[in-house]
């Protein structure tokens, strides 16, 4: 499973990238706002840092303008995936840009039917939002499972990019179901390393080691 990091914070991306944990990056208008950076500038910096796909989202809502914005974003670097919302105009944009050979990430997906449409429009990635479904008492994981089944039934090669990941359990479940990619904030990716028994075990080893009076270096 590929790990994308869901942020526009350069330092956080660089730290995880140095560890080989970053297969790509996703951004959105809210993340650009949080970074306080200019979208074109920060996206270029991210593309220089990371080899894999970097999603940059259009903000127009009508197809002609979305296509123009998508082309401008795609011109930043080879590894840009143009991100478009799952609206009818977004699907039109997806079809045009994917026919031009550009990677497209269709975002704000909340149903299996929407995912089916995105695959038919040639999406490279579909981004179902797990956390936001959980927020309204629906089951985000059930959606990932449904999309996996449907894509496998018909051999669609659109990659399932599990998004709006808020917890380490979302990562485990996405991997168990067979999502192709997860995108998660840096703190969630780092939290995957945590286990209380690791901390407890290390504490006991350190206490015993101190009693030996030895040093390795
Ligand atoms: O990748 C989409 C993500 O940024 C949305 O996450 O936590 O705002 O629902 P969230």
Tab-separated table of N, CA and C and ligand atoms in Angstrom, residues 6-7 26-28 30-31 34 83 107 127 129-132 135 161-166 183-185, ligand 1:
chain	number	residue	atom	x	y	z
A	6	UNK	N	-0.904	13.982	3.642
A	6	UNK	CA	-1.989	14.932	3.382
A	6	UNK	C	-1.652	16.258	4.059
A	7	UNK	N	-0.825	17.056	3.421
A	7	UNK	CA	-0.390	18.326	4.007
A	7	UNK	C	0.301	19.165	2.952
A	26	UNK	N	-0.888	14.796	-0.974
A	26	UNK	CA	-2.171	15.381	-1.382
A	26	UNK	C	-2.335	16.724	-0.679
A	27	UNK	N	-2.860	17.683	-1.425
A	27	UNK	CA	-3.195	18.981	-0.836
A	27	UNK	C	-4.640	19.298	-1.223
A	28	UNK	N	-5.184	20.296	-0.590
A	28	UNK	CA	-6.514	20.793	-0.976
A	28	UNK	C	-6.570	22.267	-0.583
A	30	UNK	N	-8.084	23.855	1.701
A	30	UNK	CA	-7.992	24.100	3.145
A	30	UNK	C	-6.542	23.934	3.626
A	31	UNK	N	-5.850	22.940	3.093
A	31	UNK	CA	-4.456	22.706	3.506
A	31	UNK	C	-3.541	23.826	3.000
A	34	UNK	N	-4.113	26.647	5.357
A	34	UNK	CA	-3.411	26.430	6.637
A	34	UNK	C	-1.914	26.695	6.508
A	83	UNK	N	-6.415	17.594	-8.997
A	83	UNK	CA	-7.494	17.124	-8.128
A	83	UNK	C	-8.768	17.889	-8.474
A	107	UNK	N	-11.873	13.868	-6.068
A	107	UNK	CA	-11.974	13.967	-4.608
A	107	UNK	C	-13.410	14.222	-4.150
A	127	UNK	N	-10.815	9.451	-4.432
A	127	UNK	CA	-10.583	9.741	-3.004
A	127	UNK	C	-11.876	9.691	-2.197
A	129	UNK	N	-13.788	9.820	1.233
A	129	UNK	CA	-13.456	10.505	2.487
A	129	UNK	C	-14.021	9.709	3.674
A	130	UNK	N	-13.177	8.910	4.283
A	130	UNK	CA	-13.615	8.026	5.369
A	130	UNK	C	-14.080	8.809	6.606
A	131	UNK	N	-13.222	9.698	7.100
A	131	UNK	CA	-13.505	10.399	8.360
A	131	UNK	C	-14.789	11.209	8.295
A	132	UNK	N	-15.032	11.830	7.140
A	132	UNK	CA	-16.229	12.688	7.057
A	132	UNK	C	-17.511	11.858	7.024
A	135	UNK	N	-18.022	10.949	10.614
A	135	UNK	CA	-18.529	12.136	11.335
A	135	UNK	C	-20.052	12.190	11.348
A	161	UNK	N	-7.794	5.733	-3.234
A	161	UNK	CA	-6.943	6.550	-2.359
A	161	UNK	C	-7.789	6.903	-1.136
A	162	UNK	N	-7.661	6.109	-0.090
A	162	UNK	CA	-8.486	6.336	1.106
A	162	UNK	C	-8.055	7.654	1.757
A	163	UNK	N	-9.001	8.597	1.846
A	163	UNK	CA	-8.683	9.951	2.314
A	163	UNK	C	-9.515	10.303	3.535
A	164	UNK	N	-9.262	11.489	4.075
A	164	UNK	CA	-9.911	11.913	5.315
A	164	UNK	C	-9.662	10.856	6.396
A	165	UNK	N	-8.413	10.433	6.455
A	165	UNK	CA	-7.991	9.437	7.448
A	165	UNK	C	-7.629	10.170	8.727
A	166	UNK	N	-8.254	9.774	9.818
A	166	UNK	CA	-8.055	10.512	11.070
A	166	UNK	C	-7.363	9.661	12.131
A	183	UNK	N	-4.032	8.429	2.221
A	183	UNK	CA	-3.412	9.727	2.463
A	183	UNK	C	-3.803	10.164	3.859
A	184	UNK	N	-2.791	10.496	4.650
A	184	UNK	CA	-3.050	10.828	6.048
A	184	UNK	C	-2.160	11.992	6.468
A	185	UNK	N	-2.628	12.767	7.476
A	185	UNK	CA	-1.789	13.845	8.000
A	185	UNK	C	-0.522	13.250	8.628
B	1	LIG	O1	-7.500	14.145	1.817
B	1	LIG	C1	-8.663	14.792	2.222
B	1	LIG	C2	-8.504	15.305	3.596
B	1	LIG	O2	-7.639	16.399	3.634
B	1	LIG	C3	-9.767	15.636	4.285
B	1	LIG	O3	-9.543	15.324	5.599
B	1	LIG	O4	-9.891	15.402	8.001
B	1	LIG	O5	-10.521	17.376	6.555
B	1	LIG	O6	-11.869	15.288	6.500
B	1	LIG	P1	-10.522	15.880	6.722
